[in-house]
mmCIF file of C-alpha atoms and ligand atoms in Angstrom:
data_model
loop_
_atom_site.group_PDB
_atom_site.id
_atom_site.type_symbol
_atom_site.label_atom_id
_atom_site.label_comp_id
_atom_site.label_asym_id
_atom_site.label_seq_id
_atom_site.Cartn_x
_atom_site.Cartn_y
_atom_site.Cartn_z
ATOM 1 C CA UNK J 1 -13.084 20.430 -23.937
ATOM 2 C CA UNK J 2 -11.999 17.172 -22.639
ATOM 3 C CA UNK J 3 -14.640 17.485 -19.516
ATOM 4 C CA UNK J 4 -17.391 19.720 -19.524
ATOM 5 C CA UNK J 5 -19.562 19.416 -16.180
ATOM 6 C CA UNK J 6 -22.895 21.330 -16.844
ATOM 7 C CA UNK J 7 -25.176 22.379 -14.100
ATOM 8 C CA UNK J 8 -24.989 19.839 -12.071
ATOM 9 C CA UNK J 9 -27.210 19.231 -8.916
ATOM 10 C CA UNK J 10 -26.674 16.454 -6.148
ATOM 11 C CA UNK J 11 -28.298 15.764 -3.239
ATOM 12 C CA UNK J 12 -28.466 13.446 -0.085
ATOM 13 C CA UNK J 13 -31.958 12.585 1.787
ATOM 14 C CA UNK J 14 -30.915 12.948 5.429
ATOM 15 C CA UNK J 15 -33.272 12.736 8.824
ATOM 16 C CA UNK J 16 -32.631 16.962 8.873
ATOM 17 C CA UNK J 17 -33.833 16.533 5.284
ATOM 18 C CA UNK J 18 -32.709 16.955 1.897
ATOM 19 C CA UNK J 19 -29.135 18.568 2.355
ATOM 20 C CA UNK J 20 -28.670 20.178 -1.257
ATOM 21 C CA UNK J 21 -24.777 19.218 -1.888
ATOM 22 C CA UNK J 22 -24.716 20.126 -5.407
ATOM 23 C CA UNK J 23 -26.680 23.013 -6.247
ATOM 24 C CA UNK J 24 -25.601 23.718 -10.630
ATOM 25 C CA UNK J 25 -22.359 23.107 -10.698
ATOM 26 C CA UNK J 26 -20.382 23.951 -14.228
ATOM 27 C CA UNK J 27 -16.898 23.444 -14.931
ATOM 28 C CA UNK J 28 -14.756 22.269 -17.655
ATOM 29 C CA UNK J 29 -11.523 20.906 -18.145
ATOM 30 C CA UNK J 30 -8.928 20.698 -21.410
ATOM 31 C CA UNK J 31 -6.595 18.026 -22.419
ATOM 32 C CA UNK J 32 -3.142 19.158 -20.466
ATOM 33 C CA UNK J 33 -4.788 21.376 -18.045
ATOM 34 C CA UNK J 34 -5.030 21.432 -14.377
ATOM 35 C CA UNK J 35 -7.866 23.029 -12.786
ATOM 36 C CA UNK J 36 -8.130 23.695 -8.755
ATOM 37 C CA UNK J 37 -10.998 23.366 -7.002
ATOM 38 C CA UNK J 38 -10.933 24.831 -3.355
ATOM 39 C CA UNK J 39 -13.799 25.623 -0.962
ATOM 40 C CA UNK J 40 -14.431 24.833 2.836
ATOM 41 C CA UNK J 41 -15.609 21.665 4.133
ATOM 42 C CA UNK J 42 -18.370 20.497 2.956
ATOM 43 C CA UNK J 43 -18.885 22.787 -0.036
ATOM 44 C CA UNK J 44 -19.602 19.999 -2.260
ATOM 45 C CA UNK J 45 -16.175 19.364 -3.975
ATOM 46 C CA UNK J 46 -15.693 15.533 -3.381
ATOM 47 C CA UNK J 47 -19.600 14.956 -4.462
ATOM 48 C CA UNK J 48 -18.773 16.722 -7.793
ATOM 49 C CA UNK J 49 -15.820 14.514 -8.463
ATOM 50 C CA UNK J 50 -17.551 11.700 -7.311
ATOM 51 C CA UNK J 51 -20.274 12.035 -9.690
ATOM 52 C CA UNK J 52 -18.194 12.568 -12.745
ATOM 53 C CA UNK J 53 -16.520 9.077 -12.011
ATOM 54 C CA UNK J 54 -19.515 7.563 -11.142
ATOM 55 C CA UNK J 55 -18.640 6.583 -7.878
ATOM 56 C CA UNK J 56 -21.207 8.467 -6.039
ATOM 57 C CA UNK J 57 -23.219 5.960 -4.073
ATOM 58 C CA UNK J 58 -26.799 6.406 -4.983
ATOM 59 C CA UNK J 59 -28.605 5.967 -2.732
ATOM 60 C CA UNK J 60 -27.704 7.955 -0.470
ATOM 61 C CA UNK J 61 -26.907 10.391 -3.066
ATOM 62 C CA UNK J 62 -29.348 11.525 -6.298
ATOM 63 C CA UNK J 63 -28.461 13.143 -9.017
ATOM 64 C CA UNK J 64 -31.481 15.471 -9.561
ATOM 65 C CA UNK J 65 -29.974 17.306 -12.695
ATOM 66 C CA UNK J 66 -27.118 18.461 -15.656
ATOM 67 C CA UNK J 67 -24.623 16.759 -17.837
ATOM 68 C CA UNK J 68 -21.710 14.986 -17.576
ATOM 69 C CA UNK J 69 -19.800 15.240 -21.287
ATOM 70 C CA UNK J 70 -16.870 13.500 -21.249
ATOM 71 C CA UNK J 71 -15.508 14.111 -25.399
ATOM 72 C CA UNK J 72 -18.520 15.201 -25.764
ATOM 73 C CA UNK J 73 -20.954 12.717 -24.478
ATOM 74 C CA UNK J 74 -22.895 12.469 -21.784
ATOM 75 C CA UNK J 75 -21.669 9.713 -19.052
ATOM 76 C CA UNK J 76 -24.979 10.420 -16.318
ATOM 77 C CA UNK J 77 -26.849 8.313 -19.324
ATOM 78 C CA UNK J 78 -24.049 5.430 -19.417
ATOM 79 C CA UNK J 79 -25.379 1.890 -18.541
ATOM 80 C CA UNK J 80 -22.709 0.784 -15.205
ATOM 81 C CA UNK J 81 -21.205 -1.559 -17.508
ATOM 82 C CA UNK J 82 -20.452 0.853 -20.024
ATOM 83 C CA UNK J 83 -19.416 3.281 -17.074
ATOM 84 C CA UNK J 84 -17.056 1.002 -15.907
ATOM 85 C CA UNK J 85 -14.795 0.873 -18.895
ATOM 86 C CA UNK J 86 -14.075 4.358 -18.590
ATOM 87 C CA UNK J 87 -12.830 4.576 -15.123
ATOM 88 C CA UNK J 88 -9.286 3.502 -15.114
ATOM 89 C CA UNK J 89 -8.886 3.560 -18.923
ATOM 90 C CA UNK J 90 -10.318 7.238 -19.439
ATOM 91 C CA UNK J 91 -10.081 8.991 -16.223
ATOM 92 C CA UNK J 92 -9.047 7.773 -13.177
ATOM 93 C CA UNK J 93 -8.820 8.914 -9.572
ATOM 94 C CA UNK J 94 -6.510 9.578 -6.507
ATOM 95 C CA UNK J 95 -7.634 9.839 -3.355
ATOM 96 C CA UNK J 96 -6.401 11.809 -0.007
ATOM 97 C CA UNK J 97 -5.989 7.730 1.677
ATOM 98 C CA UNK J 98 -4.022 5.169 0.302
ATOM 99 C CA UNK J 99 -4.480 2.710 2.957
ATOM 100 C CA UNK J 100 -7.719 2.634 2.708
ATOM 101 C CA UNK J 101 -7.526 2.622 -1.282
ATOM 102 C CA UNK J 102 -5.056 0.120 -1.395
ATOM 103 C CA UNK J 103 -5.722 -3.918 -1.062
ATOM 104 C CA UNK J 104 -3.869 -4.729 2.261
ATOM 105 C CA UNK J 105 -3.990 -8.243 1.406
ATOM 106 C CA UNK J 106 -2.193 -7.709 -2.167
ATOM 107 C CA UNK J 107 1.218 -6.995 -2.760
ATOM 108 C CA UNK J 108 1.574 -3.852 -4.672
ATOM 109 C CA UNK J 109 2.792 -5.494 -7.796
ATOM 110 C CA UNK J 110 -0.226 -7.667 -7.711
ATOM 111 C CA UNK J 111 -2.447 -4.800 -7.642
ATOM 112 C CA UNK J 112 -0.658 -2.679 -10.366
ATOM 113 C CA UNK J 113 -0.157 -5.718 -12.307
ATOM 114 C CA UNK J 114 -3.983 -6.541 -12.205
ATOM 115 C CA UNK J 115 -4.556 -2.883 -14.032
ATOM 116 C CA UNK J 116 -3.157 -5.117 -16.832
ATOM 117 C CA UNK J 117 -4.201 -8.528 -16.632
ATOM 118 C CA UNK J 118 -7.827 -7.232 -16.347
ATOM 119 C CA UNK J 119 -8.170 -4.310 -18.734
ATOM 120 C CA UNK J 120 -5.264 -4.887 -21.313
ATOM 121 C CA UNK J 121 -5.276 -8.785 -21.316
ATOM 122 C CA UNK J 122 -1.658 -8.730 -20.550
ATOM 123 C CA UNK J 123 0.083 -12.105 -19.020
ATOM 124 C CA UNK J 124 1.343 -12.242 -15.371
ATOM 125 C CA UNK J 125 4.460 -12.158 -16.497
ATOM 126 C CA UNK J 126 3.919 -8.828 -18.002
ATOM 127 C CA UNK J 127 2.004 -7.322 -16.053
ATOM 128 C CA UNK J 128 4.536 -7.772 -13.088
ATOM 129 C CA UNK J 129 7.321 -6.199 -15.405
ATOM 130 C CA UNK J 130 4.829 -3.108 -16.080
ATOM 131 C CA UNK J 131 4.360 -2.641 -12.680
ATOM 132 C CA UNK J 132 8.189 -2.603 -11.854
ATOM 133 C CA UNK J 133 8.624 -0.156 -14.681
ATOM 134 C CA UNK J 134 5.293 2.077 -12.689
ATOM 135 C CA UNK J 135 6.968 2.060 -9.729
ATOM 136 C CA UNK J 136 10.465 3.423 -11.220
ATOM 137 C CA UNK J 137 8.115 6.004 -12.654
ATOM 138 C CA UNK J 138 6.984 7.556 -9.406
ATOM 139 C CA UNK J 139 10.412 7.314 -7.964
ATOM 140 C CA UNK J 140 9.817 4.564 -5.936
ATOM 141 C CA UNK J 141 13.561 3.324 -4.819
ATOM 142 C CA UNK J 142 14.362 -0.655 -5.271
ATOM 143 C CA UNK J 143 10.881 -1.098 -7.389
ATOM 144 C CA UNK J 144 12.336 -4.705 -8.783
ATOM 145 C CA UNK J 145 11.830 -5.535 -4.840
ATOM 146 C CA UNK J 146 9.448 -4.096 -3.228
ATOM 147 C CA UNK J 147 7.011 -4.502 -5.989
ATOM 148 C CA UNK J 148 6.381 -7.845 -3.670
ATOM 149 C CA UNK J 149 5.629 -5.833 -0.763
ATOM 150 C CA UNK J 150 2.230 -5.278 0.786
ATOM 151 C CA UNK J 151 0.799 -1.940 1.090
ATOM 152 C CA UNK J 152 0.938 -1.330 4.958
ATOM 153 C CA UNK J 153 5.424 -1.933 4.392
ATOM 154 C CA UNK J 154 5.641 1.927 2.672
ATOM 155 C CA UNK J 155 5.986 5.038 4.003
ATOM 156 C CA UNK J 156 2.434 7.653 3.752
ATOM 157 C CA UNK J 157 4.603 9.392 0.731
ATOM 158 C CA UNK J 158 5.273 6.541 -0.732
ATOM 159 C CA UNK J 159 1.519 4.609 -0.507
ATOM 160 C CA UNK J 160 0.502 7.991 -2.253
ATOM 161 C CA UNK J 161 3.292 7.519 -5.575
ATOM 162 C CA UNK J 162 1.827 3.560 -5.435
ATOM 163 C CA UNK J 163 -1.869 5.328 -5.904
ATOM 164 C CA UNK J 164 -0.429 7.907 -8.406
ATOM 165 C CA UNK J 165 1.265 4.787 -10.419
ATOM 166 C CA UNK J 166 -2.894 2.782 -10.166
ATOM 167 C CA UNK J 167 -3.949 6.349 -11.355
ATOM 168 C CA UNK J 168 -1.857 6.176 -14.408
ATOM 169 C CA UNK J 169 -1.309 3.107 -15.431
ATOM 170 C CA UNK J 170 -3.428 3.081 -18.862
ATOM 171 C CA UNK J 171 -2.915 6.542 -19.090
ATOM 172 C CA UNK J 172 -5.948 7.892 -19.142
ATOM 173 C CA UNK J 173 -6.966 10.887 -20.565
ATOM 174 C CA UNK J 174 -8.692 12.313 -17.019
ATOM 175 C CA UNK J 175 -6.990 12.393 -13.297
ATOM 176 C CA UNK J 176 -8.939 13.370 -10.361
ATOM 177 C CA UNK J 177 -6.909 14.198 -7.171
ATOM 178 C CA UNK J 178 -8.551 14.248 -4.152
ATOM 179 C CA UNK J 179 -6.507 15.772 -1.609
ATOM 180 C CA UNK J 180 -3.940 14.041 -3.162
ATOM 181 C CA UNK J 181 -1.467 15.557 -0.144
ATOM 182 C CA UNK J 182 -3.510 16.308 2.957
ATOM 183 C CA UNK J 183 -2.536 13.370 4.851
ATOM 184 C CA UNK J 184 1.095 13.564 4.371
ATOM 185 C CA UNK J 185 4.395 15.751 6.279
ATOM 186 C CA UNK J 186 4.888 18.647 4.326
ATOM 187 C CA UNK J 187 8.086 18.476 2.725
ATOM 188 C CA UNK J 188 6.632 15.061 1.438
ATOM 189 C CA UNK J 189 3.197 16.747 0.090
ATOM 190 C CA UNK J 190 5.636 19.023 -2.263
ATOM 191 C CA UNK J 191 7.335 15.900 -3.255
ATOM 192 C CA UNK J 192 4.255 14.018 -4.014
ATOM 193 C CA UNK J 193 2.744 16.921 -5.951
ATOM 194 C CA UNK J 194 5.630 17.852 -7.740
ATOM 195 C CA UNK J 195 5.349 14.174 -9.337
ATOM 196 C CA UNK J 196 2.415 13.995 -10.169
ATOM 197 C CA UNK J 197 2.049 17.855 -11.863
ATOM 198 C CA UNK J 198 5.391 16.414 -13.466
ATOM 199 C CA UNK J 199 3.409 12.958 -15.023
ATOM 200 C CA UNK J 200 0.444 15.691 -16.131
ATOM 201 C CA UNK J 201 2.986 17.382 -18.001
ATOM 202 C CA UNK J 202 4.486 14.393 -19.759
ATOM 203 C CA UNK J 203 1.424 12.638 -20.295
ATOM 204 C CA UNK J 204 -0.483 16.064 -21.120
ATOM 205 C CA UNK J 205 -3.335 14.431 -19.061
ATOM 206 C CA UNK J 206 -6.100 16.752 -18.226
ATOM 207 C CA UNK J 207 -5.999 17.277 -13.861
ATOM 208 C CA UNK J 208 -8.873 18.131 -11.178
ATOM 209 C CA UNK J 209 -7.038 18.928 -8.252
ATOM 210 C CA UNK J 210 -9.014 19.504 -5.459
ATOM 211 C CA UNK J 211 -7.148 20.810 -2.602
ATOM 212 C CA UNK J 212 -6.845 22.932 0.668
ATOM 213 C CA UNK J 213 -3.787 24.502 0.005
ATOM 214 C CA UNK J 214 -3.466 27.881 -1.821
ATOM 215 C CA UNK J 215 0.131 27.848 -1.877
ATOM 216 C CA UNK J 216 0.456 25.039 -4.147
ATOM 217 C CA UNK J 217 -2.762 25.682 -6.607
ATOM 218 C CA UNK J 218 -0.512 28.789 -7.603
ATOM 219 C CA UNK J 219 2.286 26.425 -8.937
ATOM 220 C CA UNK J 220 0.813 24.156 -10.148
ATOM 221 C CA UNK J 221 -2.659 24.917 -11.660
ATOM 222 C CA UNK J 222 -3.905 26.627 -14.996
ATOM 223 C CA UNK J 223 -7.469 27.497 -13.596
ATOM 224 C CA UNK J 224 -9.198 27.655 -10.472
ATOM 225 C CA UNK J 225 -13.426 27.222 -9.381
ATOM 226 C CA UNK J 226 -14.059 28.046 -5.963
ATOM 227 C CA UNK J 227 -16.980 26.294 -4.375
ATOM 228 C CA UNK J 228 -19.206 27.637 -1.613
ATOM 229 C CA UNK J 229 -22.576 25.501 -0.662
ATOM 230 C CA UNK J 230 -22.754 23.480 -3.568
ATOM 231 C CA UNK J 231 -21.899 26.388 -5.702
ATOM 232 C CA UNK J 232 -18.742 27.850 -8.494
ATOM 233 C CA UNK J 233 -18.733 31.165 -7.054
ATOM 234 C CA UNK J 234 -15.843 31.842 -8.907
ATOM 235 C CA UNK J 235 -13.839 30.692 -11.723
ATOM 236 C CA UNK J 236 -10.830 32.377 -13.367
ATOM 237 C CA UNK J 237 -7.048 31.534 -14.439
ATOM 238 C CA UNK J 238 -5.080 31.199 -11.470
ATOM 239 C CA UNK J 239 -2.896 34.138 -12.450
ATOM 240 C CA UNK J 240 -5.966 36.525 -12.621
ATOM 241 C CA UNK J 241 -7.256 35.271 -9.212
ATOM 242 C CA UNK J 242 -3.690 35.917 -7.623
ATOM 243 C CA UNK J 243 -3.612 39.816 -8.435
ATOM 244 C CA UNK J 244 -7.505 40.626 -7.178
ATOM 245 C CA UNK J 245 -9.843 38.222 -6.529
ATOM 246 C CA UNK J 246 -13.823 38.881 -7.891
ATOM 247 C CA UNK J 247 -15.516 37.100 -5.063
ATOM 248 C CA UNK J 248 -15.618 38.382 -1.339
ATOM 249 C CA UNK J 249 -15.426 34.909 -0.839
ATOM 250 C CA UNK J 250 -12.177 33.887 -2.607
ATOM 251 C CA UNK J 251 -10.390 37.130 -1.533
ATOM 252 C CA UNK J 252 -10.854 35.602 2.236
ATOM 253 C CA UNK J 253 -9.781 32.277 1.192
ATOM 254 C CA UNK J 254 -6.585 34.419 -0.295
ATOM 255 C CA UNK J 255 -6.417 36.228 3.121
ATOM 256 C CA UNK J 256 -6.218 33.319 5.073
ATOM 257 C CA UNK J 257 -2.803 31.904 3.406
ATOM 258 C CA UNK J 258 0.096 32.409 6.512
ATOM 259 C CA UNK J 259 2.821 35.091 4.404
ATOM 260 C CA UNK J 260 5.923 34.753 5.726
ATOM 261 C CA UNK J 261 6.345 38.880 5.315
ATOM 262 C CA UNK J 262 3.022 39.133 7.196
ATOM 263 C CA UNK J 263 4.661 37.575 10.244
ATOM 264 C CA UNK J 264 3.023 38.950 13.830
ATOM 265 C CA UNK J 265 -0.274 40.073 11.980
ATOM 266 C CA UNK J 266 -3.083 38.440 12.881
ATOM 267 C CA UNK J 267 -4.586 35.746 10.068
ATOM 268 C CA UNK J 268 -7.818 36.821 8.258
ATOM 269 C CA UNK J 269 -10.117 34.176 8.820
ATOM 270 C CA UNK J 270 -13.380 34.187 6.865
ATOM 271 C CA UNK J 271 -15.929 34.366 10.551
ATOM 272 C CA UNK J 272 -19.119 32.203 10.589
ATOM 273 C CA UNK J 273 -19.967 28.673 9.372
ATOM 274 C CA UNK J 274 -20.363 26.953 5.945
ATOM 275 C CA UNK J 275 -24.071 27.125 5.867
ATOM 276 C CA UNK J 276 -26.473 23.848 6.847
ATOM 277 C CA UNK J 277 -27.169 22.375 3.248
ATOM 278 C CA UNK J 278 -30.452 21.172 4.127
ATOM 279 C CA UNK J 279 -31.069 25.324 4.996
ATOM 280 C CA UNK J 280 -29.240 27.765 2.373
ATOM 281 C CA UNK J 281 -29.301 30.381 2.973
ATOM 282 C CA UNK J 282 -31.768 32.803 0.913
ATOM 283 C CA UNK J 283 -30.561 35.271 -1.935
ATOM 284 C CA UNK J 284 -26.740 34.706 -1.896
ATOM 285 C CA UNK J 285 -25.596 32.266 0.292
ATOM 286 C CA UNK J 286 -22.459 33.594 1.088
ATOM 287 C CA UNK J 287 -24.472 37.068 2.407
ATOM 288 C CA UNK J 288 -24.179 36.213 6.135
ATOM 289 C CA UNK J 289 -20.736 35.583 6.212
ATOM 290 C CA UNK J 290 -19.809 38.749 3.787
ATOM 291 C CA UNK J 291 -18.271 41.943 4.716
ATOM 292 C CA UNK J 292 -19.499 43.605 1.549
ATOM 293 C CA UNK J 293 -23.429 41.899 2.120
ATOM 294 C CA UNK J 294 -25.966 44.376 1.068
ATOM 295 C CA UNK J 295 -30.113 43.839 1.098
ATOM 296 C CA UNK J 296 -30.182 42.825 -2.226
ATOM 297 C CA UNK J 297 -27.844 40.103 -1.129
ATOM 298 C CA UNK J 298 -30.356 38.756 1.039
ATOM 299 C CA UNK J 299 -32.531 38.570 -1.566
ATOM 300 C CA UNK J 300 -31.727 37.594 -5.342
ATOM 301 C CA UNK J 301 -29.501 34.881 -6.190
ATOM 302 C CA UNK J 302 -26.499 36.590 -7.906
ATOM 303 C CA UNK J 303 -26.092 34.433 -11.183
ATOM 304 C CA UNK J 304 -22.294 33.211 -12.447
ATOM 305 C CA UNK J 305 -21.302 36.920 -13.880
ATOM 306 C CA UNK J 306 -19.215 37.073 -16.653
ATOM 307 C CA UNK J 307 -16.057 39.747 -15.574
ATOM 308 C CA UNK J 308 -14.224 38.695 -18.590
ATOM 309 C CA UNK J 309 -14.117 36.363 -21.281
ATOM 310 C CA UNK J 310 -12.346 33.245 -19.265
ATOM 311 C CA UNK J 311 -14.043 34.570 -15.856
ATOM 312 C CA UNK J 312 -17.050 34.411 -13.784
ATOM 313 C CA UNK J 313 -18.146 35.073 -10.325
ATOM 314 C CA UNK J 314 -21.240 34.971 -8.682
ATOM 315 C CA UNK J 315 -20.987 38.051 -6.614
ATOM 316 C CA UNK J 316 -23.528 40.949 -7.461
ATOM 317 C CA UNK J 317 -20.751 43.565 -6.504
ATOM 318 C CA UNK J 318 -17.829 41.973 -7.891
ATOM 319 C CA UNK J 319 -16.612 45.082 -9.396
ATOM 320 C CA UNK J 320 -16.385 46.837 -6.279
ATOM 321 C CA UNK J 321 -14.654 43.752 -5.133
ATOM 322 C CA UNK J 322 -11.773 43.523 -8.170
ATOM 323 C CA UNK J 323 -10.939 47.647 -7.106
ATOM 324 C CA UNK J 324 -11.373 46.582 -3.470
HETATM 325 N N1 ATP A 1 -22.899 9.982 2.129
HETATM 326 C C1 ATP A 1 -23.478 11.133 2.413
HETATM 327 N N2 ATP A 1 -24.643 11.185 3.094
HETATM 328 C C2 ATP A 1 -25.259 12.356 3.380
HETATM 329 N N3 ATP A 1 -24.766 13.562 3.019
HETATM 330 C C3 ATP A 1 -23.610 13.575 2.347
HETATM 331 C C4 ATP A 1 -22.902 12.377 2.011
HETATM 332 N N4 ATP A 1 -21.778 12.713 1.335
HETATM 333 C C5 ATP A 1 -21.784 14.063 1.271
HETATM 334 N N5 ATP A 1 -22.885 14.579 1.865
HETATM 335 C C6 ATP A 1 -23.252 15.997 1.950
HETATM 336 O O1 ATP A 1 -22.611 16.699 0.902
HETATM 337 C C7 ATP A 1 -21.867 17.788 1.422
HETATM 338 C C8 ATP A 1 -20.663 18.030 0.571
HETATM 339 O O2 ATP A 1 -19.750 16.988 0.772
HETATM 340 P P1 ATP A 1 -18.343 16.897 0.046
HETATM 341 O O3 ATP A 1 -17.750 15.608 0.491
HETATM 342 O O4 ATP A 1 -18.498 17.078 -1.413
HETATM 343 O O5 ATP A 1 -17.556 18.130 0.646
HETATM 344 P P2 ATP A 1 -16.066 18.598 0.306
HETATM 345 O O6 ATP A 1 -16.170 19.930 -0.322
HETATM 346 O O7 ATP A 1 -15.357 17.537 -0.447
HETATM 347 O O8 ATP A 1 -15.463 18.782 1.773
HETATM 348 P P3 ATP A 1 -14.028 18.331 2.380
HETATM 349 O O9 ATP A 1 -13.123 19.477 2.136
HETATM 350 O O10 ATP A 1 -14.321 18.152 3.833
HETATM 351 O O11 ATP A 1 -13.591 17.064 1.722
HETATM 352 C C9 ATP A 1 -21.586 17.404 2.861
HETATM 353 O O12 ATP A 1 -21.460 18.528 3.679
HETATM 354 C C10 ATP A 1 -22.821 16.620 3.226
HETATM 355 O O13 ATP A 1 -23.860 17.527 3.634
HETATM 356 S S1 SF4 A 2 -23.492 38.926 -3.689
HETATM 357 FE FE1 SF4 A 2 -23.437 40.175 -1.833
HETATM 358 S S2 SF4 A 2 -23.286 38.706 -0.133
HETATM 359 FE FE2 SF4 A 2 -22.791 37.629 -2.026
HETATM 360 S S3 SF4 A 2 -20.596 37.717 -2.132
HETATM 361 FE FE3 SF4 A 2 -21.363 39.455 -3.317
HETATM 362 S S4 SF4 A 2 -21.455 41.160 -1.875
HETATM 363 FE FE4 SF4 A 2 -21.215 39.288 -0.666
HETATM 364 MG MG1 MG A 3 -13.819 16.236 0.040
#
């Protein structure tokens, strides 16, 4: 495994107390593999990433628990400095805002080029002609020009391919996308993530995408861990997800998608609130939001079951739920 996360635990000291953000997540990813995480608001999927690249300010956040292995070794017992050498060269990350990622008062090529001045030694010189040859990369049109540009002169699409380019530059081994997408139209989010599963590919990079959108984890992704209050609550290949969902909660997610041949029907929508992380709900925390919540759900934590060899869910009834 090229990532292994191992039941890890976050959490953030807040005046309502300690909201529990993190509460044992495991997952793991391979060299060439793209694995979606999806989950509500709030259910703990940016904290996660955070904390594998180290990025996770602390405080507010703590890390109160598991293991980071990253080729095998652990990165939560890294010294900053040797932290630091990682990010960029080993794994890097994209987030869902370029503007707010990207220098405004560097050009573009200054800020690709710096990638490697700083960590490969390069010359100026160089460095500028790397970035050109970045930028032709992602598709960006007229590179040899606009690599002098500032950030705030592209378009949302193409800010995000600029951030894709950073992302890759030393090729690292790791991508995390953060909403790489969200913010953009929609025929441009298909563009943008058709490049960037297309660089994966090529590059046989290993990718967290963490996204929203069903519609395009099913192109694009190998595996998928659903989140819910800190929690996987189910994990599977995408294809095995797709045909019957194991969790009550993932077969909503599934429901809500808009189907063009379910025109005029109304859109199942998973009712009730993510629950208050300072106040999880007892047993499983899903149980007050579940159609298929029993007493024991109330009551006993349902652990990550293993339905088959690559799958887990953490639903007590999950049988009933695959023949559901
Ligand atoms: N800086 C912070 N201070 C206090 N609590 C925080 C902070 N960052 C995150 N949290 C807590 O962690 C929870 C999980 O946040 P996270 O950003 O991981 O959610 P997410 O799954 O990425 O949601 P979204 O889909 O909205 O991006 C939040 O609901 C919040 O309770
Ligand atoms: S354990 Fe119970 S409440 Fe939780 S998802 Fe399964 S059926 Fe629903
Ligand atoms: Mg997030």
């Amino acid at each position: 495994m090229l990532l292994e996360v191992r039941d890890l635990h976050v959490e953030f000291h807040t005046r309502d107390g300690v909201a529990r953000a993190v509460n044992g997540v495991s997952y793991g990813v391979d060299a060439g593999e793209t694995l979606a995480v999806l989950g509500e608001s709030g259910s703990g999927k940016s904290v996660t990433a955070q904390t594998v690249m180290g990025i996770l300010d602390t405080p507010p956040g703590r890390i109160t628990g598991g293991e980071v292995l990253f080729e095998g070794r652990d990165l939560l017992k890294l010294k900053e400095e040797q932290r630091r050498k990682v990010r960029g060269a080993e794994m890097a990350m994209i987030f869902q805002d370029a503007l707010s990622s990207l220098n405004p008062v560097l050009t573009v090529g200054d800020q690709l080029g710096e990638m490697f001045t700083v960590h490969r030694g390069m010359s100026r010189k160089d460095a500028r002609a790397r970035a050109v040859e970045l930028m032709d990369r992602v598709r960006i049109p007229g590179a040899r020009e606009r690599v002098k540009q500032y950030p705030h002169q592209f378009s949302g699409g193409m800010r995000q391919r600029i951030m894709i380019a950073m992302a890759m530059a030393l090729e690292p081994k790791l991508i995390i996308a953060d909403e790489p997408t969200t913010a953009l139209d929609v025929t441009v989010q298909a563009q943008v993530m058709e490049l960037l599963a297309e660089l994966q590919r090529e590059l046989r990079m290993g990718l967290i995408l963490i996204t929203h959108d069903l519609g395009v984890v099913a192109d694009v992704a190998d595996r998928i861990a659903v989140m819910y209050a800190g929690r996987i609550v189910e994990t599977a290949p995408v294809h095995d997800i797709y045909q019957a969902p194991a969790h009550p909660y993932t077969r909503g997610l599934l429901e809500s998608i808009p189907r063009l041949d379910h025109k005029g029907r109304e859109l199942y929508a998973i009712k009730g609130l993510p629950p208050n992380l300072t106040r999880i709900p007892s047993g499983c925390p899903f149980h007050p939001r579940c159609p298929m919540a029993r007493d024991v759900c109330r009551t006993d934590v349902p652990p990550l079951y293993e339905v088959s060899p690559r799958r887990g869910s953490a639903c007590h009834f999950f049988r009933e739920c695959l023949d559901a």
